[in-house]
Amino acid sequence: MARGLAVEREATPEFLAAHGPFDAAVLLDVIEHLRDPGEVLARLHAAMRPGAQLLVTTGDQGSLLARV
């Protein structure tokens, strides 16, 4: 919260119900580690406002950083 942004580490149904609907969600290098990514994306979708933005990135195993 130091920069005015609240960051949640887990999109539990309880958290989503208590804090949604959301304008945006960000999953940076997370989706490939989820047990059931489809279920998490469905939960997020249900908790987002129409027109909300979702940013998803995955690791680049061929990148210089990954190879080092």
Coordinates of C-alpha atoms in Angstrom, one line a residue:
M1 CA 0.0 0.0 0.0
A2 CA 3.1 2.2 0.1
R3 CA 2.3 3.7 -3.4
G4 CA -1.5 3.8 -3.0
L5 CA -2.2 0.4 -4.6
A6 CA -3.7 -2.5 -2.7
V7 CA -2.2 -5.8 -3.8
E8 CA -3.8 -9.1 -3.0
R9 CA -1.9 -12.3 -3.3
E10 CA -4.9 -14.6 -3.6
A11 CA -8.2 -14.2 -5.4
T12 CA -10.3 -16.2 -2.9
P13 CA -14.1 -16.2 -3.5
E14 CA -14.4 -14.3 -0.1
F15 CA -12.0 -11.6 -1.1
L16 CA -13.6 -11.1 -4.5
A17 CA -17.1 -10.9 -3.0
A18 CA -16.0 -8.5 -0.3
H19 CA -14.0 -6.1 -2.6
G20 CA -15.4 -6.4 -6.1
P21 CA -16.5 -5.5 -8.6
F22 CA -13.0 -4.7 -10.1
D23 CA -12.0 -2.4 -12.9
A24 CA -8.7 -4.3 -13.5
A25 CA -6.8 -7.4 -12.5
V26 CA -3.1 -8.2 -13.0
L27 CA -1.5 -11.6 -13.1
L28 CA 2.3 -11.2 -13.7
D29 CA 4.1 -14.5 -14.1
V30 CA 1.3 -16.2 -12.1
I31 CA -1.0 -18.1 -14.3
E32 CA 1.5 -20.9 -15.2
H33 CA 1.8 -21.7 -11.4
L34 CA -2.0 -22.0 -10.8
R35 CA -3.5 -25.5 -10.1
D36 CA -6.6 -24.6 -12.1
P37 CA -6.1 -21.4 -14.1
G38 CA -9.5 -21.7 -15.8
E39 CA -11.3 -21.6 -12.4
V40 CA -9.3 -18.6 -11.3
L41 CA -10.0 -16.7 -14.5
A42 CA -13.7 -17.5 -14.3
R43 CA -13.7 -16.2 -10.7
L44 CA -12.0 -13.0 -11.7
H45 CA -14.3 -12.6 -14.7
A46 CA -17.3 -12.9 -12.5
A47 CA -15.9 -10.3 -10.1
M48 CA -15.0 -7.7 -12.8
R49 CA -17.1 -4.8 -14.1
P50 CA -18.1 -4.8 -17.8
G51 CA -15.2 -3.4 -19.8
A52 CA -12.7 -4.2 -17.0
Q53 CA -9.1 -4.9 -18.1
L54 CA -7.1 -8.1 -17.4
L55 CA -3.3 -8.1 -17.8
V56 CA -1.6 -11.5 -17.9
T57 CA 2.0 -12.3 -18.5
T58 CA 3.9 -15.6 -18.5
G59 CA 7.5 -16.4 -18.1
D60 CA 9.8 -16.4 -21.2
Q61 CA 12.0 -19.4 -20.7
G62 CA 14.1 -18.4 -23.7
S63 CA 14.9 -15.0 -22.3
L64 CA 18.4 -14.0 -21.3
L65 CA 17.3 -13.6 -17.6
A66 CA 15.8 -17.1 -17.6
R67 CA 18.9 -18.7 -19.1
V68 CA 21.2 -17.0 -16.6

